[in-house]
Amino acid sequence: MVNKYTKYIRNRAPRPELHDKILLATKAMFYKQGIKQVRMDDIAKELTISKRTLYEIFNDKETLLLECIKYKHQQEESYLQALDLSNANVLEVVLRYYEYTMKELPHINPTFFEDMKKYPGVLAYMRSKRDQNFKDVVSYFTRGIEQGIFLPDVDMELFIRLLNLTFDHSMESEIYKQYPMDRVYRAILFTHLRGIATEKGLAILNDFIHKHDEEQAKQEG
């Protein structure tokens, strides 16, 4: 997309601090209002910067959306790296990642998921990112078999593919219009995990769910 600010975009030094500040604010606005409702003018006003400054850093809203998604992925990767995956119990790591995800997911406007369909380039990036990580995810879950957490006869590659397909189908079916996405995510993940867990794994999962639900009840009460 070419806009009247394009001439200012070229040959400009990056502004790392402002760049990240814009991404954090914009991501929050997209989540709260949906993507369509948020204009570049709104973002500039929220950050008390000029529209010209915004366009110096991000060429258009689609570019900004893509960078928000990339930034989110970087945050997730940093979080996972901090968990010391090499020595950790696989299921406990999966459940801690679930907790991390649930900090944002319940607060995302369903309109956000609907609006995402209008950005095929961003969706293509997300699928590509998942494909790149596929072998690592399969390998990591396979360690759960060695730890006695998952059943030994599980075809873990098929399991991960089915898990991804279930998530994809839930989005394509627009189930987020009927149920909150945090409930959908929880139902899919826990149902699949229960299907491959050993008694040891089930004990870990059930204990986590019990403590998680108790904590949620305290916060809501």
Tab-separated table of N, CA and C in Angstrom, residues 7-167:
chain	number	residue	atom	x	y	z
A	7	LYS	N	7.080	8.848	1.452
A	7	LYS	CA	8.366	9.528	1.257
A	7	LYS	C	9.136	9.688	2.580
A	8	TYR	N	8.420	9.647	3.700
A	8	TYR	CA	9.095	9.783	4.986
A	8	TYR	C	9.578	8.445	5.530
A	9	ILE	N	9.050	7.358	4.977
A	9	ILE	CA	9.349	6.033	5.500
A	9	ILE	C	10.748	5.579	5.125
A	10	ARG	N	11.149	5.892	3.917
A	10	ARG	CA	12.447	5.454	3.423
A	10	ARG	C	13.574	6.254	4.065
A	11	ASN	N	14.698	5.572	4.247
A	11	ASN	CA	15.916	6.201	4.750
A	11	ASN	C	15.759	6.772	6.164
A	12	ARG	N	14.847	6.197	6.906
A	12	ARG	CA	14.676	6.612	8.295
A	12	ARG	C	15.273	5.574	9.221
A	13	ALA	N	16.036	6.023	10.214
A	13	ALA	CA	16.615	5.085	11.181
A	13	ALA	C	15.496	4.501	12.041
A	14	PRO	N	15.576	3.219	12.389
A	14	PRO	CA	14.537	2.607	13.227
A	14	PRO	C	14.533	3.209	14.626
A	15	ARG	N	13.385	3.157	15.283
A	15	ARG	CA	13.244	3.659	16.645
A	15	ARG	C	12.780	2.503	17.528
A	16	PRO	N	13.716	1.702	18.031
A	16	PRO	CA	13.352	0.467	18.749
A	16	PRO	C	12.355	0.680	19.886
A	17	GLU	N	12.563	1.669	20.723
A	17	GLU	CA	11.681	1.867	21.876
A	17	GLU	C	10.270	2.242	21.441
A	18	LEU	N	10.168	3.173	20.504
A	18	LEU	CA	8.854	3.588	20.015
A	18	LEU	C	8.197	2.457	19.241
A	19	HIS	N	9.007	1.707	18.488
A	19	HIS	CA	8.514	0.569	17.714
A	19	HIS	C	7.779	-0.416	18.622
A	20	ASP	N	8.413	-0.811	19.712
A	20	ASP	CA	7.810	-1.782	20.623
A	20	ASP	C	6.624	-1.188	21.377
A	21	LYS	N	6.712	0.091	21.714
A	21	LYS	CA	5.611	0.759	22.399
A	21	LYS	C	4.359	0.772	21.522
A	22	ILE	N	4.553	1.023	20.231
A	22	ILE	CA	3.438	1.019	19.283
A	22	ILE	C	2.825	-0.378	19.188
A	23	LEU	N	3.672	-1.396	19.111
A	23	LEU	CA	3.174	-2.768	18.992
A	23	LEU	C	2.351	-3.173	20.208
A	24	LEU	N	2.820	-2.866	21.396
A	24	LEU	CA	2.097	-3.234	22.613
A	24	LEU	C	0.744	-2.529	22.681
A	25	ALA	N	0.729	-1.252	22.382
A	25	ALA	CA	-0.522	-0.486	22.429
A	25	ALA	C	-1.494	-0.948	21.357
A	26	THR	N	-0.975	-1.183	20.153
A	26	THR	CA	-1.837	-1.584	19.041
A	26	THR	C	-2.419	-2.969	19.267
A	27	LYS	N	-1.603	-3.882	19.759
A	27	LYS	CA	-2.088	-5.240	20.041
A	27	LYS	C	-3.251	-5.183	21.035
A	28	ALA	N	-3.101	-4.373	22.073
A	28	ALA	CA	-4.166	-4.225	23.067
A	28	ALA	C	-5.435	-3.646	22.443
A	29	MET	N	-5.269	-2.701	21.536
A	29	MET	CA	-6.429	-2.087	20.867
A	29	MET	C	-7.106	-3.078	19.927
A	30	PHE	N	-6.318	-3.835	19.179
A	30	PHE	CA	-6.878	-4.856	18.284
A	30	PHE	C	-7.662	-5.893	19.084
A	31	TYR	N	-7.095	-6.340	20.192
A	31	TYR	CA	-7.747	-7.353	21.019
A	31	TYR	C	-9.065	-6.826	21.589
A	32	LYS	N	-9.074	-5.598	22.037
A	32	LYS	CA	-10.241	-5.030	22.702
A	32	LYS	C	-11.358	-4.659	21.721
A	33	GLN	N	-10.978	-4.076	20.571
A	33	GLN	CA	-11.971	-3.515	19.658
A	33	GLN	C	-12.167	-4.314	18.380
A	34	GLY	N	-11.235	-5.226	18.085
A	34	GLY	CA	-11.208	-5.847	16.770
A	34	GLY	C	-10.287	-5.045	15.869
A	35	ILE	N	-9.891	-5.631	14.759
A	35	ILE	CA	-8.915	-4.986	13.880
A	35	ILE	C	-9.561	-3.889	13.035
A	36	LYS	N	-10.715	-4.174	12.497
A	36	LYS	CA	-11.387	-3.242	11.587
A	36	LYS	C	-11.684	-1.902	12.251
A	37	GLN	N	-12.074	-1.937	13.511
A	37	GLN	CA	-12.491	-0.721	14.201
A	37	GLN	C	-11.326	0.207	14.549
A	38	VAL	N	-10.113	-0.327	14.525
A	38	VAL	CA	-8.940	0.469	14.909
A	38	VAL	C	-8.295	1.067	13.668
A	39	ARG	N	-8.281	2.384	13.599
A	39	ARG	CA	-7.658	3.077	12.470
A	39	ARG	C	-6.259	3.546	12.858
A	40	MET	N	-5.463	3.827	11.862
A	40	MET	CA	-4.124	4.355	12.132
A	40	MET	C	-4.227	5.664	12.907
A	41	ASP	N	-5.248	6.460	12.614
A	41	ASP	CA	-5.477	7.706	13.360
A	41	ASP	C	-5.687	7.415	14.852
A	42	ASP	N	-6.454	6.355	15.133
A	42	ASP	CA	-6.748	5.992	16.523
A	42	ASP	C	-5.479	5.580	17.265
A	43	ILE	N	-4.626	4.837	16.566
A	43	ILE	CA	-3.370	4.374	17.176
A	43	ILE	C	-2.466	5.553	17.492
A	44	ALA	N	-2.346	6.476	16.532
A	44	ALA	CA	-1.512	7.669	16.734
A	44	ALA	C	-2.035	8.492	17.913
A	45	LYS	N	-3.352	8.638	17.984
A	45	LYS	CA	-3.960	9.408	19.072
A	45	LYS	C	-3.728	8.730	20.416
A	46	GLU	N	-3.884	7.397	20.460
A	46	GLU	CA	-3.682	6.644	21.698
A	46	GLU	C	-2.262	6.828	22.238
A	47	LEU	N	-1.298	6.901	21.328
A	47	LEU	CA	0.110	7.004	21.712
A	47	LEU	C	0.607	8.445	21.769
A	48	THR	N	-0.290	9.386	21.471
A	48	THR	CA	0.050	10.814	21.408
A	48	THR	C	1.270	11.070	20.522
A	49	ILE	N	1.247	10.445	19.347
A	49	ILE	CA	2.266	10.704	18.336
A	49	ILE	C	1.551	11.141	17.061
A	50	SER	N	2.289	11.688	16.131
A	50	SER	CA	1.679	12.118	14.884
A	50	SER	C	1.451	10.912	13.971
A	51	LYS	N	0.491	11.050	13.082
A	51	LYS	CA	0.244	9.992	12.117
A	51	LYS	C	1.465	9.808	11.218
A	52	ARG	N	2.116	10.891	10.923
A	52	ARG	CA	3.328	10.814	10.110
A	52	ARG	C	4.393	9.956	10.789
A	53	THR	N	4.568	10.149	12.101
A	53	THR	CA	5.547	9.345	12.844
A	53	THR	C	5.184	7.862	12.787
A	54	LEU	N	3.901	7.570	12.922
A	54	LEU	CA	3.448	6.181	12.863
A	54	LEU	C	3.770	5.557	11.514
A	55	TYR	N	3.524	6.314	10.448
A	55	TYR	CA	3.787	5.798	9.103
A	55	TYR	C	5.276	5.730	8.782
A	56	GLU	N	6.088	6.459	9.531
A	56	GLU	CA	7.541	6.338	9.353
A	56	GLU	C	8.024	4.955	9.780
A	57	ILE	N	7.290	4.348	10.721
A	57	ILE	CA	7.707	3.066	11.281
A	57	ILE	C	6.942	1.894	10.673
A	58	PHE	N	5.640	2.092	10.429
A	58	PHE	CA	4.807	1.029	9.843
A	58	PHE	C	4.070	1.576	8.620
A	59	ASN	N	4.246	0.912	7.504
A	59	ASN	CA	3.744	1.432	6.230
A	59	ASN	C	2.220	1.465	6.148
A	60	ASP	N	1.539	0.495	6.788
A	60	ASP	CA	0.081	0.437	6.761
A	60	ASP	C	-0.407	-0.460	7.896
A	61	LYS	N	-1.715	-0.574	8.042
A	61	LYS	CA	-2.276	-1.323	9.173
A	61	LYS	C	-1.981	-2.816	9.058
A	62	GLU	N	-1.972	-3.371	7.860
A	62	GLU	CA	-1.679	-4.794	7.715
A	62	GLU	C	-0.256	-5.099	8.161
A	63	THR	N	0.677	-4.225	7.792
A	63	THR	CA	2.065	-4.391	8.239
A	63	THR	C	2.137	-4.329	9.758
A	64	LEU	N	1.402	-3.405	10.333
A	64	LEU	CA	1.385	-3.250	11.787
A	64	LEU	C	0.786	-4.481	12.462
A	65	LEU	N	-0.286	-5.023	11.894
A	65	LEU	CA	-0.893	-6.247	12.428
A	65	LEU	C	0.094	-7.407	12.384
A	66	LEU	N	0.771	-7.563	11.255
A	66	LEU	CA	1.751	-8.644	11.111
A	66	LEU	C	2.862	-8.507	12.140
A	67	GLU	N	3.329	-7.285	12.347
A	67	GLU	CA	4.396	-7.068	13.325
A	67	GLU	C	3.905	-7.333	14.749
A	68	CYS	N	2.638	-7.064	15.015
A	68	CYS	CA	2.058	-7.383	16.327
A	68	CYS	C	2.075	-8.896	16.565
A	69	ILE	N	1.721	-9.655	15.533
A	69	ILE	CA	1.713	-11.117	15.647
A	69	ILE	C	3.132	-11.645	15.836
A	70	LYS	N	4.075	-11.090	15.089
A	70	LYS	CA	5.476	-11.509	15.226
A	70	LYS	C	6.001	-11.190	16.625
A	71	TYR	N	5.649	-10.027	17.118
A	71	TYR	CA	6.077	-9.604	18.456
A	71	TYR	C	5.504	-10.547	19.516
A	72	LYS	N	4.249	-10.927	19.341
A	72	LYS	CA	3.609	-11.878	20.261
A	72	LYS	C	4.348	-13.211	20.251
A	73	HIS	N	4.713	-13.696	19.072
A	73	HIS	CA	5.465	-14.949	18.963
A	73	HIS	C	6.822	-14.842	19.657
A	74	GLN	N	7.479	-13.703	19.524
A	74	GLN	CA	8.765	-13.503	20.193
A	74	GLN	C	8.617	-13.553	21.712
A	75	GLN	N	7.533	-12.949	22.197
A	75	GLN	CA	7.272	-12.982	23.639
A	75	GLN	C	7.036	-14.408	24.118
A	76	GLU	N	6.288	-15.186	23.342
A	76	GLU	CA	6.004	-16.574	23.700
A	76	GLU	C	7.288	-17.399	23.718
A	77	GLU	N	8.135	-17.191	22.721
A	77	GLU	CA	9.399	-17.932	22.652
A	77	GLU	C	10.304	-17.586	23.826
A	78	SER	N	10.329	-16.317	24.206
A	78	SER	CA	11.135	-15.898	25.352
A	78	SER	C	10.619	-16.541	26.636
A	79	TYR	N	9.305	-16.616	26.754
A	79	TYR	CA	8.702	-17.234	27.936
A	79	TYR	C	9.071	-18.715	28.014
A	80	LEU	N	8.972	-19.416	26.907
A	80	LEU	CA	9.276	-20.846	26.880
A	80	LEU	C	10.756	-21.100	27.158
A	81	GLN	N	11.623	-20.264	26.624
A	81	GLN	CA	13.054	-20.432	26.860
A	81	GLN	C	13.394	-20.278	28.339
A	82	ALA	N	12.655	-19.416	29.013
A	82	ALA	CA	12.911	-19.180	30.437
A	82	ALA	C	12.485	-20.357	31.305
A	83	LEU	N	11.716	-21.280	30.742
A	83	LEU	CA	11.229	-22.425	31.521
A	83	LEU	C	12.238	-23.572	31.612
A	84	ASP	N	13.379	-23.460	30.924
A	84	ASP	CA	14.387	-24.522	30.930
A	84	ASP	C	13.775	-25.836	30.440
A	85	LEU	N	13.401	-25.853	29.158
A	85	LEU	CA	12.689	-26.985	28.578
A	85	LEU	C	13.488	-28.282	28.611
A	86	SER	N	14.801	-28.192	28.658
A	86	SER	CA	15.626	-29.394	28.578
A	86	SER	C	15.444	-30.321	29.777
A	87	ASN	N	15.109	-29.771	30.931
A	87	ASN	CA	15.011	-30.587	32.138
A	87	ASN	C	13.598	-30.709	32.701
A	88	ALA	N	12.658	-29.983	32.124
A	88	ALA	CA	11.326	-29.882	32.721
A	88	ALA	C	10.425	-31.050	32.346
A	89	ASN	N	9.433	-31.285	33.205
A	89	ASN	CA	8.361	-32.232	32.913
A	89	ASN	C	7.540	-31.661	31.753
A	90	VAL	N	7.390	-32.440	30.693
A	90	VAL	CA	6.755	-31.955	29.468
A	90	VAL	C	5.334	-31.450	29.724
A	91	LEU	N	4.540	-32.216	30.439
A	91	LEU	CA	3.152	-31.837	30.661
A	91	LEU	C	3.053	-30.574	31.511
A	92	GLU	N	3.909	-30.442	32.499
A	92	GLU	CA	3.889	-29.249	33.329
A	92	GLU	C	4.238	-28.003	32.512
A	93	VAL	N	5.153	-28.150	31.555
A	93	VAL	CA	5.493	-27.027	30.679
A	93	VAL	C	4.301	-26.660	29.793
A	94	VAL	N	3.643	-27.667	29.248
A	94	VAL	CA	2.457	-27.431	28.410
A	94	VAL	C	1.388	-26.695	29.209
A	95	LEU	N	1.201	-27.089	30.445
A	95	LEU	CA	0.173	-26.470	31.283
A	95	LEU	C	0.556	-25.060	31.718
A	96	ARG	N	1.826	-24.831	31.924
A	96	ARG	CA	2.271	-23.475	32.258
A	96	ARG	C	2.124	-22.560	31.048
A	97	TYR	N	2.361	-23.099	29.864
A	97	TYR	CA	2.147	-22.312	28.639
A	97	TYR	C	0.660	-22.006	28.470
A	98	TYR	N	-0.176	-22.964	28.838
A	98	TYR	CA	-1.623	-22.748	28.801
A	98	TYR	C	-1.995	-21.584	29.726
A	99	GLU	N	-1.443	-21.562	30.925
A	99	GLU	CA	-1.708	-20.461	31.860
A	99	GLU	C	-1.264	-19.128	31.276
A	100	TYR	N	-0.111	-19.140	30.639
A	100	TYR	CA	0.425	-17.921	30.017
A	100	TYR	C	-0.522	-17.420	28.930
A	101	THR	N	-1.009	-18.332	28.102
A	101	THR	CA	-1.925	-17.978	27.026
A	101	THR	C	-3.241	-17.443	27.557
A	102	MET	N	-3.708	-18.016	28.650
A	102	MET	CA	-5.003	-17.652	29.205
A	102	MET	C	-5.020	-16.273	29.857
A	103	LYS	N	-3.860	-15.665	30.007
A	103	LYS	CA	-3.836	-14.302	30.548
A	103	LYS	C	-4.430	-13.313	29.551
A	104	GLU	N	-4.285	-13.611	28.256
A	104	GLU	CA	-4.795	-12.712	27.219
A	104	GLU	C	-6.082	-13.204	26.562
A	105	LEU	N	-6.154	-14.489	26.320
A	105	LEU	CA	-7.227	-15.041	25.491
A	105	LEU	C	-8.637	-14.674	25.954
A	106	PRO	N	-8.946	-14.728	27.256
A	106	PRO	CA	-10.317	-14.407	27.669
A	106	PRO	C	-10.721	-12.963	27.403
A	107	HIS	N	-9.738	-12.104	27.152
A	107	HIS	CA	-10.021	-10.679	26.989
A	107	HIS	C	-10.022	-10.226	25.530
A	108	ILE	N	-9.922	-11.185	24.609
A	108	ILE	CA	-9.898	-10.837	23.188
A	108	ILE	C	-11.323	-10.786	22.639
A	109	ASN	N	-11.661	-9.675	22.021
A	109	ASN	CA	-12.974	-9.504	21.406
A	109	ASN	C	-13.140	-10.517	20.270
A	110	PRO	N	-14.247	-11.260	20.215
A	110	PRO	CA	-14.449	-12.220	19.117
A	110	PRO	C	-14.322	-11.581	17.733
A	111	THR	N	-14.579	-10.291	17.652
A	111	THR	CA	-14.448	-9.577	16.376
A	111	THR	C	-13.019	-9.658	15.847
A	112	PHE	N	-12.054	-9.747	16.750
A	112	PHE	CA	-10.651	-9.857	16.332
A	112	PHE	C	-10.438	-11.075	15.452
A	113	PHE	N	-11.000	-12.219	15.865
A	113	PHE	CA	-10.837	-13.454	15.097
A	113	PHE	C	-11.547	-13.356	13.748
A	114	GLU	N	-12.691	-12.707	13.744
A	114	GLU	CA	-13.436	-12.521	12.496
A	114	GLU	C	-12.658	-11.624	11.540
A	115	ASP	N	-12.106	-10.550	12.062
A	115	ASP	CA	-11.364	-9.597	11.224
A	115	ASP	C	-10.086	-10.199	10.659
A	116	MET	N	-9.490	-11.138	11.374
A	116	MET	CA	-8.237	-11.745	10.922
A	116	MET	C	-8.389	-12.420	9.559
A	117	LYS	N	-9.602	-12.872	9.247
A	117	LYS	CA	-9.846	-13.548	7.968
A	117	LYS	C	-9.597	-12.637	6.780
A	118	LYS	N	-9.625	-11.343	7.024
A	118	LYS	CA	-9.446	-10.375	5.947
A	118	LYS	C	-7.975	-10.090	5.661
A	119	TYR	N	-7.092	-10.777	6.372
A	119	TYR	CA	-5.651	-10.570	6.203
A	119	TYR	C	-4.969	-11.902	5.906
A	120	PRO	N	-5.138	-12.424	4.693
A	120	PRO	CA	-4.577	-13.739	4.340
A	120	PRO	C	-3.063	-13.802	4.473
A	121	GLY	N	-2.395	-12.669	4.257
A	121	GLY	CA	-0.938	-12.658	4.401
A	121	GLY	C	-0.506	-12.912	5.836
A	122	VAL	N	-1.242	-12.366	6.764
A	122	VAL	CA	-0.939	-12.561	8.186
A	122	VAL	C	-1.239	-14.004	8.595
A	123	LEU	N	-2.362	-14.534	8.111
A	123	LEU	CA	-2.715	-15.929	8.407
A	123	LEU	C	-1.684	-16.884	7.815
A	124	ALA	N	-1.183	-16.556	6.618
A	124	ALA	CA	-0.163	-17.391	5.975
A	124	ALA	C	1.115	-17.403	6.810
A	125	TYR	N	1.472	-16.241	7.358
A	125	TYR	CA	2.649	-16.179	8.226
A	125	TYR	C	2.463	-17.069	9.453
A	126	MET	N	1.280	-17.012	10.063
A	126	MET	CA	1.009	-17.799	11.263
A	126	MET	C	1.085	-19.296	10.975
A	127	ARG	N	0.545	-19.706	9.824
A	127	ARG	CA	0.625	-21.128	9.446
A	127	ARG	C	2.069	-21.526	9.172
A	128	SER	N	2.806	-20.646	8.519
A	128	SER	CA	4.210	-20.926	8.214
A	128	SER	C	5.025	-21.073	9.498
A	129	LYS	N	4.748	-20.204	10.456
A	129	LYS	CA	5.458	-20.259	11.739
A	129	LYS	C	5.176	-21.577	12.454
A	130	ARG	N	3.916	-22.006	12.420
A	130	ARG	CA	3.548	-23.271	13.065
A	130	ARG	C	4.206	-24.446	12.355
A	131	ASP	N	4.256	-24.392	11.025
A	131	ASP	CA	4.900	-25.467	10.259
A	131	ASP	C	6.395	-25.554	10.582
A	132	GLN	N	7.023	-24.403	10.746
A	132	GLN	CA	8.453	-24.370	11.066
A	132	GLN	C	8.729	-25.031	12.421
A	133	ASN	N	7.810	-24.847	13.345
A	133	ASN	CA	7.999	-25.375	14.702
A	133	ASN	C	7.474	-26.794	14.885
A	134	PHE	N	6.849	-27.339	13.841
A	134	PHE	CA	6.147	-28.615	13.962
A	134	PHE	C	7.055	-29.743	14.473
A	135	LYS	N	8.203	-29.924	13.860
A	135	LYS	CA	9.092	-31.022	14.244
A	135	LYS	C	9.580	-30.871	15.679
A	136	ASP	N	9.866	-29.631	16.079
A	136	ASP	CA	10.320	-29.390	17.462
A	136	ASP	C	9.215	-29.716	18.460
A	137	VAL	N	7.975	-29.362	18.120
A	137	VAL	CA	6.845	-29.644	19.005
A	137	VAL	C	6.643	-31.151	19.139
A	138	VAL	N	6.699	-31.868	18.003
A	138	VAL	CA	6.553	-33.326	18.020
A	138	VAL	C	7.651	-33.952	18.865
A	139	SER	N	8.869	-33.510	18.657
A	139	SER	CA	10.007	-34.050	19.407
A	139	SER	C	9.845	-33.798	20.903
A	140	TYR	N	9.362	-32.611	21.249
A	140	TYR	CA	9.207	-32.277	22.664
A	140	TYR	C	8.112	-33.114	23.310
A	141	PHE	N	6.988	-33.257	22.643
A	141	PHE	CA	5.903	-34.072	23.186
A	141	PHE	C	6.319	-35.548	23.296
A	142	THR	N	7.162	-35.994	22.368
A	142	THR	CA	7.647	-37.375	22.415
A	142	THR	C	8.431	-37.638	23.697
A	143	ARG	N	9.093	-36.626	24.207
A	143	ARG	CA	9.809	-36.776	25.474
A	143	ARG	C	8.853	-37.115	26.611
A	144	GLY	N	7.588	-36.705	26.460
A	144	GLY	CA	6.592	-37.029	27.472
A	144	GLY	C	6.342	-38.523	27.573
A	145	ILE	N	6.553	-39.242	26.457
A	145	ILE	CA	6.445	-40.710	26.472
A	145	ILE	C	7.584	-41.286	27.307
A	146	GLU	N	8.779	-40.763	27.096
A	146	GLU	CA	9.955	-41.217	27.841
A	146	GLU	C	9.813	-40.921	29.336
A	147	GLN	N	9.092	-39.857	29.666
A	147	GLN	CA	8.904	-39.478	31.065
A	147	GLN	C	7.739	-40.217	31.719
A	148	GLY	N	7.058	-41.071	30.936
A	148	GLY	CA	5.946	-41.834	31.481
A	148	GLY	C	4.673	-41.029	31.649
A	149	ILE	N	4.591	-39.878	30.987
A	149	ILE	CA	3.435	-38.995	31.105
A	149	ILE	C	2.396	-39.299	30.024
A	150	PHE	N	2.889	-39.649	28.821
A	150	PHE	CA	2.007	-39.976	27.701
A	150	PHE	C	2.140	-41.451	27.345
A	151	LEU	N	1.079	-42.023	26.816
A	151	LEU	CA	1.039	-43.442	26.486
A	151	LEU	C	2.095	-43.801	25.442
A	152	PRO	N	2.727	-44.968	25.571
A	152	PRO	CA	3.840	-45.331	24.687
A	152	PRO	C	3.442	-45.600	23.241
A	153	ASP	N	2.161	-45.899	22.990
A	153	ASP	CA	1.758	-46.234	21.621
A	153	ASP	C	1.207	-45.032	20.840
A	154	VAL	N	1.389	-43.840	21.364
A	154	VAL	CA	0.863	-42.638	20.693
A	154	VAL	C	1.760	-42.253	19.516
A	155	ASP	N	1.146	-42.074	18.348
A	155	ASP	CA	1.845	-41.511	17.193
A	155	ASP	C	1.826	-40.002	17.390
A	156	MET	N	2.910	-39.476	17.932
A	156	MET	CA	2.900	-38.077	18.367
A	156	MET	C	2.805	-37.103	17.191
A	157	GLU	N	3.355	-37.471	16.058
A	157	GLU	CA	3.235	-36.595	14.891
A	157	GLU	C	1.769	-36.472	14.475
A	158	LEU	N	1.066	-37.588	14.456
A	158	LEU	CA	-0.352	-37.567	14.110
A	158	LEU	C	-1.144	-36.810	15.176
A	159	PHE	N	-0.793	-37.011	16.428
A	159	PHE	CA	-1.484	-36.325	17.521
A	159	PHE	C	-1.402	-34.808	17.360
A	160	ILE	N	-0.202	-34.290	17.093
A	160	ILE	CA	-0.023	-32.842	16.955
A	160	ILE	C	-0.775	-32.319	15.735
A	161	ARG	N	-0.760	-33.096	14.645
A	161	ARG	CA	-1.510	-32.677	13.446
A	161	ARG	C	-3.011	-32.606	13.750
A	162	LEU	N	-3.533	-33.593	14.447
A	162	LEU	CA	-4.951	-33.604	14.794
A	162	LEU	C	-5.296	-32.458	15.741
A	163	LEU	N	-4.394	-32.177	16.668
A	163	LEU	CA	-4.615	-31.065	17.597
A	163	LEU	C	-4.685	-29.740	16.828
A	164	ASN	N	-3.744	-29.540	15.905
A	164	ASN	CA	-3.733	-28.317	15.094
A	164	ASN	C	-4.978	-28.215	14.219
A	165	LEU	N	-5.369	-29.337	13.620
A	165	LEU	CA	-6.565	-29.342	12.767
A	165	LEU	C	-7.818	-29.001	13.565
A	166	THR	N	-7.886	-29.483	14.799
A	166	THR	CA	-9.042	-29.183	15.640
A	166	THR	C	-9.109	-27.694	15.964
A	167	PHE	N	-7.963	-27.115	16.283
A	167	PHE	CA	-7.925	-25.671	16.527
A	167	PHE	C	-8.327	-24.909	15.264
